[in-house]
Tab-separated table of C-alpha atoms in Angstrom:
chain	number	residue	atom	x	y	z
A	28	MET	CA	40.685	-25.205	7.940
A	29	ILE	CA	40.870	-21.412	7.982
A	30	LYS	CA	38.559	-21.268	4.984
A	31	ILE	CA	35.994	-23.437	6.776
A	32	ALA	CA	36.285	-21.314	9.926
A	33	ARG	CA	35.903	-18.174	7.841
A	34	THR	CA	32.766	-19.599	6.220
A	35	TYR	CA	31.248	-20.326	9.631
A	36	TYR	CA	32.264	-16.883	10.832
A	37	LYS	CA	30.512	-15.291	7.863
A	38	LYS	CA	27.362	-17.324	8.468
A	39	ILE	CA	27.337	-16.401	12.160
A	40	THR	CA	27.884	-12.729	11.305
A	41	TYR	CA	25.022	-12.742	8.794
A	42	LEU	CA	22.819	-14.465	11.378
A	43	LEU	CA	23.742	-11.925	14.056
A	44	VAL	CA	23.035	-8.996	11.735
A	45	PHE	CA	19.669	-10.516	10.808
A	46	ALA	CA	18.806	-11.250	14.455
A	47	LEU	CA	19.921	-7.803	15.651
A	48	THR	CA	18.005	-5.984	12.904
A	49	SER	CA	14.921	-8.115	13.577
A	50	ALA	CA	15.129	-7.473	17.331
A	51	ILE	CA	15.549	-3.717	16.846
A	52	PHE	CA	12.574	-3.530	14.491
A	53	PHE	CA	10.496	-5.813	16.713
A	54	PHE	CA	10.972	-3.638	19.792
A	55	ALA	CA	10.701	-0.447	17.732
A	56	THR	CA	7.447	-1.661	16.190
A	57	LEU	CA	6.174	-2.737	19.604
A	58	TYR	CA	7.072	0.611	21.145
A	59	LEU	CA	5.671	2.666	18.263
A	60	SER	CA	2.583	0.454	18.121
A	61	ASN	CA	1.938	1.021	21.826
A	62	THR	CA	2.555	4.716	21.328
A	63	PHE	CA	0.210	4.684	18.359
A	64	VAL	CA	-2.398	2.826	20.412
A	65	GLY	CA	-2.003	5.455	23.122
A	66	VAL	CA	-2.456	8.257	20.592
A	67	VAL	CA	-5.535	6.562	19.124
A	68	ASP	CA	-6.912	5.994	22.625
A	69	GLU	CA	-6.385	9.630	23.504
A	70	LYS	CA	-8.061	10.707	20.299
A	71	ASN	CA	-10.956	8.304	20.860
A	72	HIS	CA	-11.154	9.498	24.446
A	73	ALA	CA	-11.439	13.100	23.289
A	74	ILE	CA	-14.002	12.190	20.616
A	75	GLY	CA	-15.963	10.148	23.156
A	76	VAL	CA	-15.967	12.999	25.695
A	77	GLU	CA	-17.153	15.489	23.091
A	78	ARG	CA	-19.844	13.153	21.813
A	79	MET	CA	-20.998	12.345	25.357
A	80	ILE	CA	-21.314	16.039	26.246
A	81	ASN	CA	-23.216	16.885	23.058
A	82	LEU	CA	-25.470	13.844	23.344
A	83	SER	CA	-26.219	14.480	27.028
A	84	ASN	CA	-27.094	18.103	26.362
A	85	GLU	CA	-29.286	17.151	23.433
A	86	MET	CA	-31.161	14.451	25.368
A	87	VAL	CA	-31.761	16.743	28.332
A	88	LYS	CA	-32.804	19.592	26.042
A	89	ASP	CA	-35.266	17.451	24.089
A	90	TYR	CA	-36.672	15.849	27.217
A	91	ASP	CA	-37.365	19.347	28.505
A	92	ILE	CA	-40.213	19.401	25.949
A	93	ILE	CA	-41.943	16.723	28.022
A	94	PHE	CA	-41.365	18.690	31.211
A	95	LYS	CA	-42.574	21.880	29.556
A	96	HIS	CA	-45.768	20.289	28.235
A	97	THR	CA	-46.441	18.569	31.562
A	98	ASN	CA	-46.044	21.866	33.433
A	99	GLN	CA	-48.252	23.696	30.904
A	100	LEU	CA	-51.019	21.180	31.417
A	101	ALA	CA	-50.524	21.263	35.210
A	102	ASN	CA	-50.740	25.066	35.255
A	103	PHE	CA	-53.906	25.029	33.140
A	104	VAL	CA	-55.502	22.544	35.542
A	105	LYS	CA	-54.500	24.694	38.545
A	106	GLU	CA	-55.983	27.788	36.917
A	107	HIS	CA	-59.152	25.954	35.854
A	108	PRO	CA	-59.716	23.269	38.488
A	109	ASP	CA	-63.445	23.169	37.918
A	110	SER	CA	-63.293	22.956	34.125
A	111	GLN	CA	-64.965	20.164	32.275
A	112	ASP	CA	-63.003	17.310	30.796
A	113	GLU	CA	-63.742	18.691	27.321
A	114	ASP	CA	-61.863	21.882	28.235
A	115	TYR	CA	-58.793	19.926	29.224
A	116	PHE	CA	-59.069	17.869	26.048
A	117	ASP	CA	-59.342	20.979	23.864
A	118	PHE	CA	-56.356	22.622	25.622
A	119	ILE	CA	-54.187	19.598	24.970
A	120	LYS	CA	-55.311	19.400	21.368
A	121	SER	CA	-54.968	23.087	20.567
A	122	THR	CA	-51.956	24.112	22.690
A	123	LEU	CA	-49.731	21.108	23.318
A	124	MET	CA	-50.084	19.043	20.143
A	125	PRO	CA	-50.002	21.364	17.088
A	126	ARG	CA	-47.221	21.008	14.559
A	127	ASP	CA	-46.162	23.902	12.362
A	128	LEU	CA	-43.326	24.578	9.940
A	129	THR	CA	-41.227	26.327	12.580
A	130	SER	CA	-41.275	23.390	14.949
A	131	PHE	CA	-40.671	21.021	12.036
A	132	PHE	CA	-37.545	22.771	10.818
A	133	ASN	CA	-36.261	23.200	14.365
A	134	ARG	CA	-36.923	19.514	14.993
A	135	LYS	CA	-38.826	20.471	18.136
A	136	ASN	CA	-41.917	18.415	17.470
A	137	THR	CA	-43.925	16.176	19.761
A	138	ASP	CA	-43.612	12.991	17.754
A	139	PHE	CA	-42.384	11.124	20.821
A	140	VAL	CA	-45.464	12.090	22.912
A	141	PHE	CA	-47.628	8.971	23.075
A	142	ALA	CA	-50.558	10.262	25.140
A	143	TYR	CA	-51.724	12.798	27.749
A	144	VAL	CA	-53.940	11.995	30.718
A	145	VAL	CA	-55.807	14.019	33.348
A	146	ALA	CA	-56.720	12.088	36.504
A	147	ARG	CA	-59.006	13.984	38.925
A	148	ASP	CA	-59.000	12.157	42.288
A	149	ASP	CA	-56.515	9.682	40.743
A	150	MET	CA	-59.140	8.471	38.257
A	151	ILE	CA	-58.260	9.002	34.580
A	152	SER	CA	-61.012	11.097	33.037
A	153	VAL	CA	-59.262	12.649	30.021
A	154	THR	CA	-57.063	10.851	27.526
A	155	TYR	CA	-55.551	12.369	24.437
A	156	PRO	CA	-55.767	10.878	21.885
A	157	SER	CA	-59.078	9.427	22.994
A	158	THR	CA	-58.294	6.158	21.211
A	159	LYS	CA	-55.718	5.404	23.903
A	160	LYS	CA	-58.220	5.607	26.759
A	161	ASP	CA	-58.816	1.924	27.319
A	162	THR	CA	-55.339	0.672	26.448
A	163	SER	CA	-53.202	-1.029	29.040
A	164	ASP	CA	-50.475	1.520	28.371
A	165	ILE	CA	-52.664	4.282	29.840
A	166	THR	CA	-54.342	2.255	32.570
A	167	TYR	CA	-50.847	1.465	33.818
A	168	PHE	CA	-50.993	4.881	35.567
A	169	ASN	CA	-53.556	3.296	37.956
A	170	ASP	CA	-51.858	-0.102	38.137
A	171	ASN	CA	-50.569	-1.398	41.481
A	172	ALA	CA	-47.013	-1.476	40.091
A	173	SER	CA	-47.322	2.272	39.539
A	174	GLN	CA	-48.549	3.203	43.035
A	175	TYR	CA	-44.983	3.787	44.261
A	176	TYR	CA	-44.488	6.546	41.669
A	177	LEU	CA	-47.928	8.049	42.395
A	178	LYS	CA	-46.967	8.303	46.058
A	179	PHE	CA	-43.597	9.692	45.022
A	180	ALA	CA	-45.348	12.390	42.944
A	181	LYS	CA	-47.628	13.336	45.854
A	182	GLU	CA	-44.621	13.742	48.108
A	183	ASN	CA	-42.829	15.937	45.538
A	184	PRO	CA	-45.568	18.184	44.088
A	185	ASN	CA	-43.065	20.536	42.426
A	186	ASP	CA	-41.353	17.749	40.430
A	187	ILE	CA	-42.312	15.669	37.458
A	188	ILE	CA	-41.810	12.040	38.418
A	189	VAL	CA	-40.462	9.813	35.660
A	190	GLN	CA	-40.955	6.053	35.489
A	191	GLY	CA	-39.431	3.935	32.800
A	192	PRO	CA	-38.645	3.150	30.124
A	193	LEU	CA	-41.120	0.257	30.365
A	194	ILE	CA	-41.987	-2.343	27.759
A	195	SER	CA	-45.698	-2.373	26.981
A	196	PRO	CA	-47.088	-5.861	27.704
A	197	ARG	CA	-49.378	-5.805	24.650
A	198	SER	CA	-48.029	-3.433	22.019
A	199	HIS	CA	-44.397	-4.132	22.994
A	200	GLN	CA	-43.684	-0.451	22.697
A	201	VAL	CA	-41.158	1.073	25.079
A	202	LEU	CA	-42.781	3.940	26.969
A	203	VAL	CA	-41.710	6.467	29.577
A	204	TYR	CA	-44.389	7.562	32.064
A	205	ASN	CA	-44.292	11.088	33.520
A	206	ARG	CA	-46.700	12.370	36.148
A	207	LYS	CA	-47.130	15.492	38.220
A	208	ALA	CA	-49.280	15.831	41.325
A	209	ILE	CA	-51.749	18.782	41.354
A	210	TYR	CA	-52.353	20.660	44.621
A	211	ILE	CA	-54.995	23.428	44.725
A	212	ASP	CA	-55.188	25.580	47.841
A	213	GLY	CA	-52.995	23.055	49.602
A	214	LYS	CA	-55.357	20.174	48.866
A	215	TYR	CA	-54.482	17.276	46.590
A	216	TRP	CA	-56.585	17.484	43.423
A	217	GLY	CA	-55.196	14.579	41.380
A	218	TYR	CA	-52.445	14.249	38.824
A	219	ILE	CA	-51.761	14.801	35.158
A	220	GLY	CA	-49.568	12.514	33.095
A	221	LEU	CA	-47.665	12.370	29.852
A	222	CYS	CA	-46.635	9.113	28.182
A	223	ALA	CA	-43.642	9.305	25.798
A	224	ASP	CA	-42.500	6.797	23.179
A	225	PHE	CA	-38.905	6.035	24.164
A	226	TYR	CA	-37.742	4.919	20.694
A	227	LYS	CA	-39.250	7.953	18.972
A	228	PHE	CA	-37.538	10.131	21.546
A	229	LEU	CA	-34.214	8.513	20.612
A	230	GLU	CA	-34.982	9.148	16.944
A	231	CYS	CA	-35.533	12.818	17.699
A	232	VAL	CA	-32.106	13.069	19.306
A	233	ARG	CA	-30.721	11.110	16.353
A	234	LEU	CA	-29.561	8.244	18.532
A	235	ASN	CA	-29.316	4.722	17.203
A	236	VAL	CA	-27.793	1.688	18.882
A	237	GLU	CA	-24.807	2.059	16.556
A	238	ASP	CA	-23.490	4.569	14.045
A	239	GLU	CA	-20.260	5.015	12.092
A	240	LEU	CA	-18.113	5.872	15.118
A	241	PHE	CA	-19.900	4.779	18.300
A	242	VAL	CA	-21.876	2.026	19.974
A	243	TYR	CA	-24.441	3.180	22.542
A	244	ALA	CA	-26.315	1.825	25.545
A	245	ILE	CA	-28.856	3.229	28.017
A	246	ARG	CA	-29.756	1.701	31.374
A	247	SER	CA	-32.515	2.785	33.736
A	248	SER	CA	-34.310	1.263	36.716
A	249	VAL	CA	-37.903	0.365	35.896
A	250	TYR	CA	-39.312	-0.132	39.363
A	251	LYS	CA	-37.989	1.164	42.672
A	252	SER	CA	-34.442	1.347	41.344
A	253	GLY	CA	-34.419	-2.351	40.441
A	254	ASN	CA	-34.697	-4.467	37.278
A	255	ASP	CA	-32.531	-2.314	35.009
A	256	PHE	CA	-33.810	-1.672	31.514
A	257	ILE	CA	-31.117	-2.029	28.814
A	258	TRP	CA	-31.103	-0.465	25.396
A	259	GLY	CA	-28.103	-1.143	23.152
A	260	ASP	CA	-24.972	-3.065	24.108
A	261	ASN	CA	-25.197	-4.064	27.779
A	262	LYS	CA	-21.470	-4.989	27.828
A	263	LEU	CA	-20.583	-1.294	27.720
A	264	PHE	CA	-21.531	-0.996	31.398
A	265	LYS	CA	-19.256	-3.880	32.401
A	266	ARG	CA	-16.265	-2.655	30.477
A	267	ARG	CA	-14.181	0.174	31.861
A	268	GLY	CA	-11.581	0.939	29.237
A	269	GLN	CA	-10.675	4.224	27.668
A	270	PHE	CA	-12.868	3.380	24.727
A	271	THR	CA	-15.983	3.454	26.959
A	272	ARG	CA	-17.512	6.625	28.366
A	273	GLN	CA	-20.299	6.548	30.951
A	274	LYS	CA	-22.500	9.296	32.315
A	275	SER	CA	-25.654	9.477	34.397
A	276	LEU	CA	-28.506	11.765	33.380
A	277	PHE	CA	-31.390	12.629	35.705
A	278	PHE	CA	-34.912	13.092	34.371
A	279	GLY	CA	-37.333	13.945	37.118
A	280	LYS	CA	-35.287	12.120	39.767
A	281	GLN	CA	-35.075	9.113	37.473
A	282	ARG	CA	-31.494	8.200	36.625
A	283	TRP	CA	-30.566	7.066	33.130
A	284	ASP	CA	-27.060	5.681	32.687
A	285	LEU	CA	-25.656	6.459	29.255
A	286	ALA	CA	-22.613	4.672	27.819
A	287	ILE	CA	-20.824	5.055	24.501
A	288	ARG	CA	-17.833	3.286	23.046
A	289	VAL	CA	-15.744	4.263	20.069
A	290	LYS	CA	-16.012	1.472	17.529
A	291	GLU	CA	-12.823	-0.497	17.150
A	292	GLY	CA	-13.365	-0.600	13.449
A	293	ASN	CA	-12.158	0.411	10.060
A	294	PHE	CA	-10.836	3.883	10.830
A	295	ALA	CA	-8.180	2.842	13.355
A	296	SER	CA	-7.470	-0.524	11.733
A	297	ARG	CA	-6.637	1.159	8.420
A	298	TYR	CA	-4.032	3.276	10.186
A	299	PHE	CA	-2.568	0.185	11.853
A	300	GLN	CA	-2.444	-1.648	8.528
A	301	VAL	CA	-0.546	1.237	6.915
A	302	PHE	CA	1.730	1.436	9.973
A	303	TYR	CA	2.623	-2.274	9.868
A	304	VAL	CA	3.127	-2.206	6.084
A	305	VAL	CA	5.508	0.753	6.426
A	306	MET	CA	7.403	-0.879	9.305
A	307	PHE	CA	7.684	-4.182	7.423
A	308	SER	CA	8.954	-2.370	4.316
A	309	LEU	CA	11.542	-0.525	6.399
A	310	TYR	CA	12.495	-3.826	8.036
A	311	VAL	CA	13.063	-5.509	4.669
A	312	ILE	CA	15.112	-2.528	3.472
A	313	ALA	CA	17.183	-2.501	6.686
A	314	VAL	CA	17.850	-6.259	6.517
A	315	THR	CA	18.819	-6.001	2.839
A	316	PHE	CA	21.189	-3.092	3.414
A	317	GLY	CA	22.582	-4.811	6.521
A	318	MET	CA	23.381	-7.958	4.571
A	319	LEU	CA	24.918	-5.953	1.732
A	320	PHE	CA	26.983	-3.974	4.234
A	321	VAL	CA	28.288	-7.168	5.870
A	322	ARG	CA	29.053	-8.663	2.469
A	323	ASN	CA	31.020	-5.563	1.481
A	324	ILE	CA	32.900	-5.651	4.783
A	325	PHE	CA	33.851	-9.283	4.162
A	326	SER	CA	34.816	-8.452	0.597
A	327	LEU	CA	37.114	-5.669	1.791
A	328	SER	CA	38.599	-7.871	4.498
A	329	GLN	CA	39.034	-10.647	1.953
A	330	VAL	CA	40.981	-8.276	-0.283
A	331	LYS	CA	43.381	-7.796	2.622
A	332	THR	CA	43.793	-11.495	3.461
A	333	VAL	CA	43.035	-13.388	0.235
A	334	ASP	CA	44.119	-13.100	-3.374
A	335	LEU	CA	40.766	-12.597	-5.128
A	336	LEU	CA	42.033	-13.989	-8.432
A	337	THR	CA	43.305	-17.358	-7.209
A	338	GLY	CA	41.808	-17.584	-3.700
A	339	THR	CA	45.200	-18.087	-2.104
A	340	VAL	CA	46.331	-16.442	1.140
A	341	ASN	CA	48.115	-13.132	0.664
A	342	HIS	CA	51.738	-12.707	1.724
A	343	THR	CA	51.080	-11.041	5.102
A	344	GLY	CA	48.493	-13.600	6.142
A	345	PHE	CA	50.681	-16.439	4.913
A	346	VAL	CA	53.645	-15.278	7.001
A	347	GLU	CA	51.431	-14.969	10.127
A	348	ILE	CA	50.026	-18.467	9.642
A	349	VAL	CA	53.473	-20.003	9.117
A	350	LYS	CA	54.959	-18.238	12.156
A	351	LYS	CA	52.052	-19.335	14.338
A	352	LYS	CA	52.319	-22.962	13.273
A	353	LEU	CA	56.095	-23.039	13.699
A	354	GLU	CA	55.903	-21.554	17.188
A	355	ASN	CA	52.878	-23.450	18.542
A	356	ASN	CA	53.511	-26.928	17.122
A	357	LYS	CA	57.037	-27.838	18.121
A	358	ARG	CA	56.458	-31.569	17.679
A	359	LYS	CA	55.393	-31.318	14.044
A	360	GLU	CA	57.699	-31.028	11.060
A	361	TYR	CA	56.923	-28.770	8.102
A	362	GLY	CA	58.100	-28.171	4.551
A	363	PHE	CA	58.461	-24.885	2.674
A	364	ILE	CA	58.345	-24.720	-1.160
A	365	ILE	CA	58.776	-21.817	-3.573
A	366	VAL	CA	57.503	-22.247	-7.153
A	367	GLU	CA	58.541	-19.611	-9.708
A	368	LEU	CA	56.862	-19.377	-13.123
A	369	LEU	CA	59.590	-18.708	-15.700
A	370	HIS	CA	59.049	-15.833	-18.143
A	371	PHE	CA	55.421	-15.357	-16.952
A	372	LYS	CA	55.691	-11.613	-17.513
A	373	GLN	CA	56.097	-12.308	-21.250
A	374	VAL	CA	52.795	-14.255	-21.221
A	375	ASN	CA	51.027	-11.090	-20.087
A	376	ASN	CA	52.920	-8.873	-22.525
A	377	ILE	CA	52.434	-11.059	-25.592
A	378	PHE	CA	49.126	-12.899	-25.043
A	379	GLY	CA	47.379	-10.389	-22.787
A	380	PHE	CA	46.508	-10.130	-19.128
A	381	LYS	CA	43.356	-12.200	-19.534
A	382	THR	CA	45.501	-15.110	-20.719
A	383	GLY	CA	47.882	-14.529	-17.811
A	384	ASP	CA	45.008	-14.497	-15.280
A	385	GLU	CA	43.563	-17.750	-16.624
A	386	MET	CA	47.052	-19.259	-16.472
A	387	LEU	CA	47.451	-18.290	-12.798
A	388	ILE	CA	44.037	-19.772	-11.947
A	389	GLU	CA	44.918	-23.051	-13.649
A	390	VAL	CA	48.394	-23.188	-12.008
A	391	THR	CA	46.741	-22.705	-8.598
A	392	LYS	CA	44.239	-25.499	-9.276
A	393	ARG	CA	47.030	-27.930	-10.183
A	394	ILE	CA	49.028	-27.071	-7.077
A	395	ARG	CA	45.956	-27.414	-4.837
A	396	SER	CA	45.187	-30.837	-6.315
A	397	ILE	CA	48.522	-32.082	-4.953
A	398	LEU	CA	48.425	-30.479	-1.478
A	399	ASN	CA	46.456	-31.559	1.591
A	400	TYR	CA	43.650	-29.344	2.946
A	401	ASN	CA	45.854	-28.216	5.884
A	402	ASP	CA	48.649	-27.031	3.553
A	403	LYS	CA	48.789	-23.292	2.836
A	404	ILE	CA	49.519	-21.612	-0.464
A	405	CYS	CA	50.425	-17.985	-1.189
A	406	ARG	CA	50.848	-16.213	-4.542
A	407	LEU	CA	52.924	-13.106	-5.004
A	408	GLY	CA	53.044	-12.160	-8.673
A	409	ALA	CA	54.366	-15.177	-10.610
A	410	GLU	CA	55.767	-16.832	-7.506
A	411	TYR	CA	54.012	-19.304	-5.212
A	412	SER	CA	54.999	-20.010	-1.600
A	413	ILE	CA	53.722	-23.303	-0.214
A	414	PHE	CA	53.724	-24.421	3.428
A	415	VAL	CA	53.408	-28.191	3.713
A	416	ASP	CA	51.853	-29.278	6.994
A	417	ASN	CA	53.008	-32.270	9.064
A	418	ILE	CA	55.680	-34.121	7.038
A	419	LYS	CA	57.475	-37.157	8.413
A	420	THR	CA	60.716	-37.058	6.376
A	421	VAL	CA	62.419	-34.923	3.750
A	422	VAL	CA	61.372	-37.548	1.229
A	423	ASP	CA	57.739	-36.561	1.775
A	424	LEU	CA	58.609	-32.979	0.830
A	425	GLU	CA	60.619	-34.084	-2.229
A	426	ARG	CA	57.646	-36.202	-3.343
A	427	VAL	CA	55.359	-33.141	-3.231
A	428	CYS	CA	57.897	-31.113	-5.231
A	429	ALA	CA	58.158	-33.875	-7.841
A	430	GLU	CA	54.367	-34.035	-8.210
A	431	ILE	CA	54.170	-30.262	-8.684
A	432	GLU	CA	56.866	-30.367	-11.395
A	433	LYS	CA	55.023	-33.195	-13.129
A	434	ALA	CA	51.704	-31.353	-12.967
A	435	MET	CA	53.276	-28.308	-14.629
A	436	GLU	CA	54.566	-30.315	-17.577
A	437	ASP	CA	51.110	-30.615	-19.109
A	438	THR	CA	50.061	-27.899	-21.570
A	439	PHE	CA	47.945	-25.037	-20.173
A	440	TYR	CA	44.922	-23.864	-22.168
A	441	ALA	CA	44.072	-20.245	-21.472
A	442	ASN	CA	42.050	-17.707	-23.449
A	443	GLY	CA	42.304	-19.704	-26.666
A	444	TYR	CA	46.041	-20.374	-26.345
A	445	ALA	CA	47.939	-23.554	-25.533
A	446	VAL	CA	50.925	-22.587	-23.374
A	447	LYS	CA	53.875	-24.639	-22.153
A	448	GLN	CA	54.905	-23.139	-18.819
A	449	ASN	CA	58.308	-23.884	-17.258
A	450	ILE	CA	58.854	-23.521	-13.520
A	451	LEU	CA	61.736	-23.349	-11.039
A	452	LEU	CA	61.275	-24.934	-7.632
A	453	GLY	CA	63.140	-24.554	-4.340
A	454	TYR	CA	62.339	-26.070	-0.967
A	455	ALA	CA	63.386	-26.318	2.668
A	456	SER	CA	62.204	-28.256	5.706
A	457	THR	CA	62.182	-27.852	9.465
A	458	ILE	CA	63.895	-31.242	9.688
A	459	GLU	CA	67.095	-29.954	8.041
A	460	ASN	CA	66.837	-26.187	8.232
A	461	GLY	CA	65.308	-25.353	11.622
A	462	ARG	CA	62.074	-23.595	12.589
A	463	GLU	CA	62.808	-19.979	11.637
A	464	ILE	CA	60.741	-18.726	8.705
A	465	LYS	CA	63.594	-16.516	7.523
A	466	THR	CA	65.910	-19.530	7.367
A	467	LEU	CA	63.361	-21.619	5.465
A	468	THR	CA	62.748	-18.811	2.990
A	469	HIS	CA	66.438	-18.166	2.507
A	470	THR	CA	67.217	-21.858	1.923
A	471	ALA	CA	64.431	-22.225	-0.659
A	472	ASN	CA	65.469	-19.008	-2.454
A	473	THR	CA	69.116	-20.121	-2.518
A	474	MET	CA	68.064	-23.322	-4.251
A	475	LEU	CA	66.097	-21.216	-6.748
A	476	ASP	CA	69.093	-18.998	-7.436
A	477	ASP	CA	71.237	-22.058	-8.189
A	478	LYS	CA	68.609	-23.398	-10.575
A	479	ARG	CA	68.257	-20.052	-12.348
A	480	LYS	CA	71.902	-20.186	-13.329
A	481	ASP	CA	71.494	-23.586	-14.942
A	482	ALA	CA	68.081	-22.902	-16.506
A	483	VAL	CA	67.721	-22.344	-20.233
A	484	MET	CA	66.560	-18.761	-20.539
A	485	PHE	CA	63.781	-18.520	-23.125
A	486	LYS	CA	63.038	-15.143	-24.595
A	487	THR	CA	59.439	-16.149	-25.174
A	488	PRO	CA	57.436	-19.042	-23.676
A	489	VAL	CA	56.354	-21.689	-26.135
A	490	ALA	CA	52.720	-21.102	-27.059
A	491	PHE	CA	50.281	-22.167	-29.778
A	492	ASP	CA	46.836	-21.053	-30.819
A	493	GLN	CA	44.430	-23.550	-29.339
A	494	ASN	CA	42.049	-23.399	-32.335
A	495	GLU	CA	44.889	-24.235	-34.713
A	496	ILE	CA	45.841	-27.266	-32.640
A	497	LEU	CA	42.248	-28.493	-32.621
A	498	GLY	CA	42.016	-27.888	-36.381
A	499	ASP	CA	45.214	-29.887	-37.083
A	500	ASN	CA	43.960	-32.726	-34.975
A	501	ASN	CA	40.668	-32.800	-36.950
A	502	GLN	CA	42.551	-32.911	-40.271
A	503	ALA	CA	44.811	-35.697	-39.026
A	504	SER	CA	41.850	-37.720	-37.995
């Protein structure tokens, strides 16, 4: 019963160690993972802030080219209000549009400029390039949908009024319209305009919808602050996490909302994969060492309570068990047996300790085969103490003793030797001798002492080489 309880106790202990280790690593991984996520978020936040600042500055700086060219053309018109259209055309061609090596290497070109217009009395008279003159993209300056921005420009003569980006109904290009009202001597003269290709402008600032680290989006009202235009991932404006950064840029009183998000991609996921692999490896190592530690603890405790050679209870544990049963079970009767192996020391001296160990194992097996599972057995050297549980009469105890003596009569085969082992046996019972362990032990030992006097004292136990016996049997057959 104790062995079964011990087995369950071991299983429960192993399970608790496994559960505890798993729980510790689970919460540790969860905590470190959240900490790691926080660190990654902070890093992405910092990267996003830096990228947003650089991108905003670059967009504003490049868009200043449009403002600069628009102001140059406006100033020329103010200085030469009576010039012919050819003069305005030549100024645009010679001053605003040339490309040289310096501008090329500085990436300050006018590739994103789609067309220039000059509109005296709000009627477009000059278009550069001239091929754009009759296109709907240019005539849009005079369209009814554009009248709001024309009025806006007249009311703000010192500002360049931006409209767009707008999708061209025919060419499907995305254009940004810029106009500036011209006042000469306090009288409205007309306006000049510059049309910019929105996608080419983004190329000049090296901005794509997506790159290795970020996803981008731009939103701008296309007409009277309504009908937002979206470029990129529109979801960036609905999401407000630390991964997303938003900023508003103003171009000529036109607001562009810019959003970027750090890609939740390979860079961070690789770190998480390494993190989880490391944590899982540490978990496996911790569980393995935990199980080995528990096993060693049980092994050490077993050395204290169990004879490792025969699996019997050691003397201290045996005495505690017997005392407990005698005190707590007054209604039950018990038997106490002592079995002494005669001349066993000579077996070790003559045939070796290996032979002696195998003999002890076999003796224990034979005794166990006779006892019930509740009976306890203890070995101390070449002497066995047996506690027989729940006997009815002394006859029951004598029957057990007789069966043990009979079992020991058969030859033992150990380490290649056939050994005849004699025993002495003494017993006592609670029926005749009371319930004190000292009394039971003394009574059994007294019986042993009496038998020792009458026993034939062999100098050497009778033993034969097992191989010789098998050989003789083969010859006889």
